[in-house]
Every structure is written in structure tokens, then in C-alpha cells.
Amino acid sequence: MPAAPFTRTPTLRERRSDLALAAIMFVGAILSAALSTISEIYGDSTAEPWTALVYAAVVTAPLALRRRFPAPVAIVVCLAYFTAVSLQVPEIYVGNIAMFVSLYTVGAWMNHRRAATIVRVAIIVGMFVWLLISMYRTALEEADRADVAAGLLSPYVAFMLLQVLLNALYFGGAYYFGDRSWNAAQAREILEQRTAELEREREVTAAQAVALDRVRIARELHDVVAHHVSVMGVQAGAARLVIDQDPEKARGILTGIEGSARDAIHELRQLLETLRSPGEDTTDASSTVGLDDIADLVDASTEAGLPTDYAVIGDPVPVPSVVAVNLYRIAQESLTNARRHAGVGATADVRVRYDGDAVEVEVVNTGRSVAALRPGLGQLGMRERAAASGGTLDVAPRATGGLRVRARVPLPVTAITQGDAS
């Protein structure tokens, strides 16, 4: 969608300043007219003094509306000035200032830029035509005078050329500074728009950060609670089956349930402490678990009724804490799903593999055949964790039954170097 064209609209304060300017200019024009009349600026051909009063009002009053109606104000002021000079009304100084201000305002405030150029060019061309005509008429009058016309003409020509130069600078300055004011206002508008856009983007980024934090917290809670509740559920079911035949074994299972509950509470407290810690980077792990703790997961899985083997392949190297936590949670979620869905008699195998440029965690379980994977929060969480670590996740049914979950994360160069050095 194209951006709206830039326009300038005067504020109430600017309108009030225009009114004050018109009043000040009117007072100045009255004083200038009085002093010009006393000094007989035009000699014997000066117009009646009352015409200066009328001219002062006509040339200054429109300035009160200069920003709202730039073109009409400029036309009225310039016509009044040319008329006053032609009639030799005794006031030229404030009229010069008023004309400069009106031309400047057309360039600085007229929203229709092509029309602004036309108005200013027309006024400037009209001024030079009028000036040339006046120069020609005066030259003829000077040439008809006394018998030393040549001597009189040269100083006069020099004076007229000086007038042309001054007028060129005068009108050129009004034109230039008007355009410069417009361009500066346009640049300020663009800067303000960009500042507003950046502020909106900052707010969106902050909202996204909050949303990501919520997702991260929800994912951590899901992984912690789902794992331990699953373990406690399996253990409780086993205790219920053997409580009558073997009370001693049932008590051992109940002890295991207590241990799972304590582990769950411990991990939840770790998560809470991380969230309470001020000034922590959001990319830091929300707990202290790592790849070495996968062995404890395997033991807990075996105690919960899913015999699980564990193996580390390759030479271990330091792994970033975020990557370690994410791989740990993926292994945890995979074993939890296996206990839920694999069925009686299933087994699992967990491998942590270091192959030089990446670390890989693979969880394979036997059990019921899976025709098609059903998407759920668990799988979504595992994929998000793998992607957040810059890795990939592969979840696929096995032909002989059960699932294979493989998460692979590339290792930073520093981790690989440290592993080679050790």
C-alpha cells in the first residue's frame, strides 16, 4: 500500500503566530510610511500620505492567513507591492519583507507542489518584466534630459544592473528557503513515522517475547509433569496389582512413587527459581538437567516397568546448556510416550551419540505397531526444542512395532575444538 503524500497543516499555535506577525508588520509599515513621508523618499512625486495607510493594511493583513492560503496571500501581497511602487506610495521596506515572507510561505506550506512552483515562477517573472519596463521608461526619461546624456546613462545603467542583481538574490532566496523548509518538514515527518513504526515494532517484539516465554514455560511444565505423573501412574497400577499378594513389594513401589513425586517437585522448584531470577537471558536453560542426567531417566523408566538400556557412543564433548536441556527433554518425552502407548512387555533403548560435528539422542522402543503418528503437544514440543537448538527431529514408526525418535543437533566449533583438545 503506497504511503500517503506528505502535507502540512498549520496548528493553532502557528495560526496565532501568523496573526501576531501580521499585527507587528502592520505597526512596522505605519512607522515606515511615516518616516518615508517625512524623508520625502520619492521627492515631489510621492503619493498622498493616506495611501500609505491603506497600503500598510493591504500588504500586511493577508499575512494572518499565510499558512492556510499561501498562494492567494502571495498574489495579493505582491500585487499590492507592485502597485504601491508604481504609484510611489511612501513605504517600501515593510512591503519588501511582506513579499519575501509570502513567497517563502508558498514554498514552505503549499501542499500542491506543482502549483507552488507555478505561483512563484509567475510572480518572479512578472516582477522582472515589470522591472525591465520600469528601467526602460526611466532610461528614456534620463536620456531626454540635459546635454550630457551619455554621462548620465552609464551610472544609471550600473544602478539598474545592481537592482536586477539584488532582486535576483531576493526572490531566489525566498524560493530556496521556502523549498528548504518544506523538505525539512517532510524529513521530520518521515523520521516521526519511522520512530512510530519502530515503537510499534518494539511493542510487537515485546509481546512476542512474552508469548515465547509462555510457550517455553508451558513446554517445561508439560515435560516435567507428564513424565513424573506417567511414572507415578504406572507405579501406582503395579502397586495395586501386587498389594494383596506381596505387600512388601507394594511398599517398595510406593517408595518409588514418593521418589518420583519428590523429583517432580524438585524440577518444578528449579523451574520456578529460574523464572524468579532477575536479569537472566531468556535463552538460558530453565533447569540444571543435561545429557548426563539421561542415565537417571533410563533408571526411572526401568523402575516404572519399561526396561530400558542406555549407551553413550563416541567421545563426549561439552554441549551448550540449552542444547543439553532440550535433548534431555526430548529423551524424557520419548520414554514417557513409550510407557503410555507401547503396551505390556515393551522395552526401550536410549543412545547418546557424539559423531564429531553433532550430538544425537536416539530413543527406540518396542511394543504396539503404530500405523500413523497422531500429532500432539508432546511431538510438537520435541520438534520445537530440536529447532530451537538448530537441529532436526525424526519420529517414525518401526516395522516391528514401536517408535524411533532421533534428535540431532550440530555442535558449535568451540565445543568440537574443546573435545579434540581433551
Short mmCIF file of C-alpha atoms in Angstrom, two decimals:
data_model
loop_
_atom_site.label_atom_id
_atom_site.label_comp_id
_atom_site.label_asym_id
_atom_site.label_seq_id
_atom_site.Cartn_x
_atom_site.Cartn_y
_atom_site.Cartn_z
CA MET A 1 0.00 0.00 0.00
CA PRO A 2 1.62 3.31 -1.08
CA ALA A 3 2.30 5.88 1.59
CA ALA A 4 0.06 8.93 1.76
CA PRO A 5 1.57 12.08 0.21
CA PHE A 6 3.15 14.49 2.64
CA THR A 7 1.06 17.53 3.56
CA ARG A 8 1.48 20.39 6.00
CA THR A 9 -1.38 21.74 8.09
CA PRO A 10 -0.77 24.70 10.41
CA THR A 11 -1.51 24.16 14.08
CA LEU A 12 -3.50 26.54 16.23
CA ARG A 13 -0.28 27.89 17.69
CA GLU A 14 1.12 28.57 14.21
CA ARG A 15 -2.07 30.35 13.19
CA ARG A 16 -1.81 32.56 16.24
CA SER A 17 1.80 33.35 15.40
CA ASP A 18 0.71 34.37 11.88
CA LEU A 19 -1.85 36.75 13.37
CA ALA A 20 0.82 38.23 15.64
CA LEU A 21 3.19 38.59 12.67
CA ALA A 22 0.55 40.46 10.66
CA ALA A 23 -0.07 42.84 13.56
CA ILE A 24 3.64 43.51 14.06
CA MET A 25 4.16 44.02 10.33
CA PHE A 26 1.22 46.47 10.20
CA VAL A 27 2.68 48.58 13.01
CA GLY A 28 6.07 48.48 11.29
CA ALA A 29 4.51 49.53 7.97
CA ILE A 30 2.81 52.55 9.62
CA LEU A 31 6.11 53.65 11.18
CA SER A 32 7.97 53.09 7.92
CA ALA A 33 5.36 55.05 5.97
CA ALA A 34 5.54 57.95 8.42
CA LEU A 35 9.33 58.11 8.27
CA SER A 36 9.35 57.69 4.49
CA THR A 37 6.87 60.56 4.11
CA ILE A 38 8.94 62.83 6.30
CA SER A 39 12.12 61.95 4.41
CA GLU A 40 10.35 62.51 1.05
CA ILE A 41 11.64 59.25 -0.32
CA TYR A 42 10.06 59.84 -3.75
CA GLY A 43 10.56 63.59 -3.79
CA ASP A 44 7.78 65.74 -5.22
CA SER A 45 6.06 62.77 -6.91
CA THR A 46 5.24 60.99 -3.61
CA ALA A 47 1.61 59.88 -3.30
CA GLU A 48 -0.71 61.20 -0.62
CA PRO A 49 0.14 60.00 2.92
CA TRP A 50 -3.27 58.38 3.38
CA THR A 51 -2.42 55.89 0.60
CA ALA A 52 0.40 54.54 2.78
CA LEU A 53 -2.13 53.70 5.49
CA VAL A 54 -4.28 51.78 3.02
CA TYR A 55 -1.22 50.07 1.57
CA ALA A 56 0.04 49.07 5.04
CA ALA A 57 -3.26 47.33 5.76
CA VAL A 58 -3.46 45.59 2.35
CA VAL A 59 0.13 44.34 2.36
CA THR A 60 0.21 43.05 5.95
CA ALA A 61 -3.31 41.85 6.82
CA PRO A 62 -3.19 38.82 4.45
CA LEU A 63 -0.15 37.52 6.33
CA ALA A 64 -2.51 36.45 9.12
CA LEU A 65 -3.72 33.71 6.73
CA ARG A 66 -0.42 32.98 5.02
CA ARG A 67 -0.08 29.32 6.08
CA ARG A 68 -3.71 28.44 5.38
CA PHE A 69 -3.90 30.13 1.96
CA PRO A 70 -0.30 30.57 0.77
CA ALA A 71 -0.95 31.24 -2.94
CA PRO A 72 -3.77 33.84 -2.60
CA VAL A 73 -1.83 35.66 0.12
CA ALA A 74 1.32 35.80 -2.02
CA ILE A 75 -0.59 37.09 -5.05
CA VAL A 76 -2.39 39.81 -3.05
CA VAL A 77 0.79 40.96 -1.28
CA CYS A 78 2.87 41.06 -4.47
CA LEU A 79 0.18 42.94 -6.43
CA ALA A 80 -0.13 45.42 -3.57
CA TYR A 81 3.63 45.92 -3.54
CA PHE A 82 3.94 46.43 -7.31
CA THR A 83 1.01 48.85 -7.27
CA ALA A 84 2.43 50.83 -4.36
CA VAL A 85 5.84 51.16 -6.00
CA SER A 86 4.24 52.19 -9.31
CA LEU A 87 2.14 54.85 -7.56
CA GLN A 88 5.12 55.82 -5.39
CA VAL A 89 3.32 55.23 -2.12
CA PRO A 90 5.74 56.27 0.65
CA GLU A 91 6.53 52.84 2.08
CA ILE A 92 8.79 50.19 0.54
CA TYR A 93 10.71 48.47 3.33
CA VAL A 94 8.00 46.56 5.20
CA GLY A 95 6.36 45.78 1.85
CA ASN A 96 9.61 44.12 0.75
CA ILE A 97 9.63 41.99 3.89
CA ALA A 98 5.96 41.08 3.47
CA MET A 99 6.53 39.97 -0.13
CA PHE A 100 9.54 37.87 0.87
CA VAL A 101 7.52 36.20 3.66
CA SER A 102 4.60 35.47 1.33
CA LEU A 103 6.81 33.91 -1.35
CA TYR A 104 8.68 31.90 1.27
CA THR A 105 5.36 30.63 2.66
CA VAL A 106 4.24 29.38 -0.77
CA GLY A 107 7.35 27.20 -0.97
CA ALA A 108 7.22 26.12 2.66
CA TRP A 109 3.50 25.45 3.17
CA MET A 110 1.66 24.96 -0.13
CA ASN A 111 0.79 21.24 -0.35
CA HIS A 112 0.29 21.22 -4.13
CA ARG A 113 3.94 21.40 -5.11
CA ARG A 114 3.44 21.93 -8.81
CA ALA A 115 1.06 24.81 -8.18
CA ALA A 116 3.54 26.25 -5.66
CA THR A 117 6.24 26.30 -8.32
CA ILE A 118 3.90 27.88 -10.89
CA VAL A 119 2.79 30.63 -8.49
CA ARG A 120 6.33 31.58 -7.51
CA VAL A 121 7.70 31.47 -11.04
CA ALA A 122 4.79 33.59 -12.29
CA ILE A 123 5.38 36.21 -9.59
CA ILE A 124 9.14 36.29 -10.20
CA VAL A 125 8.73 36.56 -13.99
CA GLY A 126 6.11 39.27 -13.53
CA MET A 127 8.45 41.14 -11.22
CA PHE A 128 11.32 41.08 -13.72
CA VAL A 129 9.06 42.11 -16.61
CA TRP A 130 7.79 44.99 -14.51
CA LEU A 131 11.34 45.89 -13.50
CA LEU A 132 12.60 45.88 -17.10
CA ILE A 133 9.71 48.05 -18.24
CA SER A 134 10.37 50.50 -15.42
CA MET A 135 14.06 50.55 -16.27
CA TYR A 136 13.33 51.24 -19.93
CA ARG A 137 10.95 54.08 -19.19
CA THR A 138 13.35 55.66 -16.72
CA ALA A 139 16.21 55.29 -19.17
CA LEU A 140 14.28 57.18 -21.81
CA GLU A 141 13.48 59.95 -19.35
CA GLU A 142 17.12 60.21 -18.33
CA ALA A 143 18.28 60.23 -21.95
CA ASP A 144 15.99 63.14 -22.83
CA ARG A 145 17.45 65.30 -20.12
CA ALA A 146 20.40 67.73 -20.29
CA ASP A 147 23.07 67.67 -22.96
CA VAL A 148 25.26 65.15 -21.09
CA ALA A 149 23.06 62.09 -21.69
CA ALA A 150 25.94 59.68 -22.10
CA GLY A 151 27.39 60.65 -18.77
CA LEU A 152 24.05 60.31 -17.10
CA LEU A 153 23.26 56.96 -18.71
CA SER A 154 26.27 54.99 -17.54
CA PRO A 155 25.75 55.48 -13.78
CA TYR A 156 22.06 54.82 -14.27
CA VAL A 157 22.71 51.55 -16.10
CA ALA A 158 25.06 50.47 -13.35
CA PHE A 159 22.41 51.29 -10.77
CA MET A 160 19.76 49.31 -12.66
CA LEU A 161 22.05 46.31 -13.03
CA LEU A 162 22.60 46.43 -9.28
CA GLN A 163 18.82 46.43 -8.78
CA VAL A 164 18.47 43.38 -11.03
CA LEU A 165 21.15 41.54 -9.04
CA LEU A 166 19.57 42.42 -5.70
CA ASN A 167 16.13 41.33 -6.88
CA ALA A 168 17.52 38.06 -8.21
CA LEU A 169 19.07 37.35 -4.81
CA TYR A 170 15.92 38.49 -3.04
CA PHE A 171 13.48 36.29 -4.96
CA GLY A 172 15.96 33.44 -5.28
CA GLY A 173 16.39 33.43 -1.51
CA ALA A 174 12.64 33.35 -0.93
CA TYR A 175 12.31 30.46 -3.39
CA TYR A 176 15.24 28.49 -1.96
CA PHE A 177 14.43 28.86 1.72
CA GLY A 178 10.78 28.02 1.12
CA ASP A 179 11.69 24.73 -0.57
CA ARG A 180 14.23 24.02 2.13
CA SER A 181 11.62 24.48 4.85
CA TRP A 182 9.25 22.11 3.03
CA ASN A 183 11.95 19.46 2.63
CA ALA A 184 12.96 19.78 6.28
CA ALA A 185 9.34 19.35 7.40
CA GLN A 186 9.00 16.32 5.13
CA ALA A 187 12.17 14.80 6.59
CA ARG A 188 10.84 15.38 10.12
CA GLU A 189 7.57 13.70 9.18
CA ILE A 190 9.39 10.67 7.78
CA LEU A 191 11.54 10.49 10.91
CA GLU A 192 8.47 10.66 13.14
CA GLN A 193 6.77 7.93 11.12
CA ARG A 194 9.81 5.71 11.35
CA THR A 195 10.06 6.37 15.07
CA ALA A 196 6.40 5.40 15.46
CA GLU A 197 6.96 2.27 13.39
CA LEU A 198 9.96 1.33 15.50
CA GLU A 199 7.92 1.86 18.64
CA ARG A 200 5.17 -0.38 17.27
CA GLU A 201 7.74 -2.99 16.28
CA ARG A 202 9.25 -2.79 19.75
CA GLU A 203 5.85 -3.40 21.31
CA VAL A 204 5.22 -6.33 18.96
CA THR A 205 8.64 -7.76 19.74
CA ALA A 206 7.99 -7.42 23.45
CA ALA A 207 4.63 -9.16 23.07
CA GLN A 208 6.25 -11.93 21.04
CA ALA A 209 8.93 -12.34 23.69
CA VAL A 210 6.24 -12.70 26.36
CA ALA A 211 4.39 -15.22 24.20
CA LEU A 212 7.60 -17.20 23.62
CA ASP A 213 8.30 -17.20 27.34
CA ARG A 214 4.81 -18.51 27.99
CA VAL A 215 5.29 -21.26 25.42
CA ARG A 216 8.66 -22.15 26.94
CA ILE A 217 7.19 -22.30 30.45
CA ALA A 218 4.22 -24.36 29.25
CA ARG A 219 6.57 -26.75 27.45
CA GLU A 220 8.76 -27.18 30.54
CA LEU A 221 5.74 -27.79 32.75
CA HIS A 222 4.34 -30.29 30.28
CA ASP A 223 7.61 -32.23 30.09
CA VAL A 224 8.19 -32.29 33.85
CA VAL A 225 4.64 -33.06 34.92
CA ALA A 226 3.86 -35.52 32.11
CA HIS A 227 6.99 -37.57 32.77
CA HIS A 228 6.65 -37.87 36.52
CA VAL A 229 2.88 -38.31 36.55
CA SER A 230 3.26 -41.05 33.96
CA VAL A 231 5.86 -42.81 36.09
CA MET A 232 3.72 -42.48 39.23
CA GLY A 233 0.67 -43.77 37.35
CA VAL A 234 2.48 -46.90 36.18
CA GLN A 235 3.93 -47.48 39.66
CA ALA A 236 0.54 -47.00 41.32
CA GLY A 237 -1.02 -49.50 38.94
CA ALA A 238 1.70 -52.03 39.71
CA ALA A 239 1.27 -51.49 43.44
CA ARG A 240 -2.47 -52.06 43.16
CA LEU A 241 -1.89 -55.41 41.42
CA VAL A 242 0.55 -56.81 43.97
CA ILE A 243 -0.64 -55.23 47.21
CA ASP A 244 -2.61 -58.30 48.25
CA GLN A 245 -0.10 -60.96 47.14
CA ASP A 246 3.17 -59.20 48.06
CA PRO A 247 2.71 -56.27 50.47
CA GLU A 248 6.46 -55.89 50.78
CA LYS A 249 6.87 -55.35 47.03
CA ALA A 250 3.92 -52.98 47.05
CA ARG A 251 5.62 -50.90 49.73
CA GLY A 252 8.75 -50.74 47.58
CA ILE A 253 6.69 -49.50 44.65
CA LEU A 254 5.04 -46.89 46.87
CA THR A 255 8.51 -45.73 47.89
CA GLY A 256 9.30 -45.30 44.21
CA ILE A 257 6.15 -43.21 43.79
CA GLU A 258 7.32 -40.97 46.62
CA GLY A 259 10.70 -40.60 44.91
CA SER A 260 9.03 -39.65 41.62
CA ALA A 261 6.90 -37.08 43.42
CA ARG A 262 9.97 -35.58 45.08
CA ASP A 263 11.79 -35.45 41.74
CA ALA A 264 8.82 -33.69 40.16
CA ILE A 265 8.67 -31.14 42.97
CA HIS A 266 12.45 -30.61 42.74
CA GLU A 267 12.31 -29.90 38.99
CA LEU A 268 9.31 -27.62 39.39
CA ARG A 269 11.19 -25.66 42.05
CA GLN A 270 14.19 -25.37 39.71
CA LEU A 271 11.88 -24.00 37.02
CA LEU A 272 10.33 -21.55 39.48
CA GLU A 273 13.73 -20.33 40.67
CA THR A 274 14.84 -19.75 37.09
CA LEU A 275 11.71 -17.71 36.37
CA ARG A 276 12.23 -15.66 39.53
CA SER A 277 15.90 -14.90 38.80
CA PRO A 278 16.16 -11.29 37.60
CA GLY A 279 18.35 -10.31 34.67
CA GLU A 280 18.57 -13.79 33.20
CA ASP A 281 18.75 -14.22 29.46
CA THR A 282 15.64 -15.88 28.06
CA THR A 283 17.79 -18.35 26.16
CA ASP A 284 19.22 -19.84 29.36
CA ALA A 285 18.03 -23.24 30.40
CA SER A 286 15.15 -23.32 32.82
CA SER A 287 16.67 -26.16 34.83
CA THR A 288 20.05 -27.73 35.52
CA VAL A 289 19.45 -31.07 33.79
CA GLY A 290 21.78 -32.14 30.99
CA LEU A 291 22.87 -35.10 28.90
CA ASP A 292 24.44 -36.89 31.85
CA ASP A 293 21.04 -36.95 33.57
CA ILE A 294 19.60 -39.11 30.80
CA ALA A 295 21.06 -42.09 32.68
CA ASP A 296 18.73 -41.26 35.59
CA LEU A 297 15.82 -41.13 33.16
CA VAL A 298 16.72 -44.62 31.99
CA ASP A 299 16.82 -45.94 35.57
CA ALA A 300 13.46 -44.32 36.35
CA SER A 301 11.96 -45.78 33.19
CA THR A 302 13.17 -49.26 34.10
CA GLU A 303 11.78 -48.94 37.64
CA ALA A 304 8.44 -47.80 36.18
CA GLY A 305 8.05 -51.03 34.22
CA LEU A 306 9.71 -50.22 30.89
CA PRO A 307 13.10 -51.99 30.77
CA THR A 308 15.47 -49.52 29.17
CA ASP A 309 19.06 -49.83 28.01
CA TYR A 310 21.45 -46.88 27.84
CA ALA A 311 24.60 -46.34 25.85
CA VAL A 312 26.94 -43.45 25.04
CA ILE A 313 28.64 -43.74 21.65
CA GLY A 314 31.69 -41.65 20.80
CA ASP A 315 33.80 -39.35 22.91
CA PRO A 316 31.65 -36.90 24.93
CA VAL A 317 32.33 -33.20 24.34
CA PRO A 318 30.97 -30.12 26.13
CA VAL A 319 27.48 -29.26 24.91
CA PRO A 320 25.76 -25.86 25.40
CA SER A 321 23.36 -25.94 28.33
CA VAL A 322 20.34 -25.06 26.20
CA VAL A 323 21.09 -27.90 23.78
CA ALA A 324 21.64 -30.32 26.67
CA VAL A 325 18.33 -29.42 28.31
CA ASN A 326 16.42 -29.70 25.05
CA LEU A 327 17.89 -33.13 24.25
CA TYR A 328 17.20 -34.29 27.79
CA ARG A 329 13.55 -33.21 27.48
CA ILE A 330 13.23 -34.96 24.12
CA ALA A 331 14.50 -38.20 25.65
CA GLN A 332 12.18 -37.71 28.63
CA GLU A 333 9.13 -37.16 26.42
CA SER A 334 10.02 -40.16 24.24
CA LEU A 335 10.24 -42.51 27.24
CA THR A 336 7.02 -41.09 28.68
CA ASN A 337 5.21 -41.80 25.40
CA ALA A 338 6.69 -45.28 25.28
CA ARG A 339 5.35 -46.11 28.75
CA ARG A 340 1.93 -44.79 27.80
CA HIS A 341 1.45 -46.42 24.44
CA ALA A 342 3.94 -49.28 23.92
CA GLY A 343 1.96 -51.80 25.97
CA VAL A 344 2.92 -54.70 28.21
CA GLY A 345 6.29 -56.32 27.59
CA ALA A 346 7.78 -53.40 25.69
CA THR A 347 11.41 -52.39 26.05
CA ALA A 348 13.36 -49.27 25.17
CA ASP A 349 16.87 -48.37 24.13
CA VAL A 350 18.44 -44.92 24.60
CA ARG A 351 21.63 -43.91 22.81
CA VAL A 352 23.58 -40.67 23.11
CA ARG A 353 25.90 -40.40 20.14
CA TYR A 354 28.80 -37.96 19.57
CA ASP A 355 29.98 -38.14 15.97
CA GLY A 356 32.45 -35.25 15.67
CA ASP A 357 30.29 -32.39 14.46
CA ALA A 358 26.96 -33.11 16.16
CA VAL A 359 25.34 -34.77 19.14
CA GLU A 360 22.45 -37.15 18.67
CA VAL A 361 19.93 -38.68 21.07
CA GLU A 362 18.01 -41.70 19.83
CA VAL A 363 15.20 -43.43 21.72
CA VAL A 364 13.86 -46.69 20.28
CA ASN A 365 11.10 -48.71 21.88
CA THR A 366 9.35 -51.97 21.03
CA GLY A 367 5.67 -52.66 21.55
CA ARG A 368 2.46 -51.98 19.68
CA SER A 369 2.65 -51.25 15.97
CA VAL A 370 1.88 -47.66 15.06
CA ALA A 371 0.04 -47.23 11.76
CA ALA A 372 0.21 -43.45 11.68
CA LEU A 373 1.55 -40.81 14.02
CA ARG A 374 -1.04 -38.66 15.75
CA PRO A 375 0.08 -35.08 16.28
CA GLY A 376 0.06 -33.86 19.86
CA LEU A 377 1.64 -31.42 22.27
CA GLY A 378 4.42 -33.88 23.07
CA GLN A 379 5.60 -34.23 19.48
CA LEU A 380 5.17 -30.51 18.88
CA GLY A 381 7.26 -29.71 21.95
CA MET A 382 10.03 -32.08 20.84
CA ARG A 383 10.16 -30.54 17.36
CA GLU A 384 10.24 -27.03 18.81
CA ARG A 385 13.11 -27.98 21.12
CA ALA A 386 15.10 -29.51 18.28
CA ALA A 387 14.50 -26.48 16.06
CA ALA A 388 15.37 -24.06 18.89
CA SER A 389 18.75 -25.80 19.20
CA GLY A 390 19.36 -25.61 15.46
CA GLY A 391 18.82 -29.33 14.97
CA THR A 392 16.34 -31.76 13.47
CA LEU A 393 13.92 -34.34 14.85
CA ASP A 394 12.80 -37.56 13.20
CA VAL A 395 9.89 -39.53 14.64
CA ALA A 396 8.95 -42.68 12.73
CA PRO A 397 7.12 -45.97 13.43
CA ARG A 398 9.21 -49.15 13.33
CA ALA A 399 8.19 -52.03 11.11
CA THR A 400 8.47 -54.48 14.01
CA GLY A 401 6.45 -52.26 16.35
CA GLY A 402 7.11 -49.23 18.48
CA LEU A 403 8.73 -45.93 17.56
CA ARG A 404 12.12 -44.46 16.78
CA VAL A 405 12.80 -40.88 17.91
CA ARG A 406 16.07 -39.35 16.74
CA ALA A 407 17.14 -35.78 17.57
CA ARG A 408 20.35 -34.45 16.01
CA VAL A 409 21.91 -31.08 16.87
CA PRO A 410 25.08 -29.67 15.25
CA LEU A 411 27.75 -28.68 17.76
CA PRO A 412 29.43 -25.26 17.82
CA VAL A 413 33.01 -25.15 16.59
CA THR A 414 34.21 -24.25 20.10
CA ALA A 415 32.67 -27.40 21.56
CA ILE A 416 34.26 -29.57 18.89
CA THR A 417 37.65 -27.91 19.44
CA GLN A 418 37.45 -28.41 23.20
CA GLY A 419 36.56 -32.07 22.66
CA ASP A 420 39.54 -32.60 20.35
CA ALA A 421 41.88 -30.85 22.81
CA SER A 422 40.79 -33.08 25.66
#
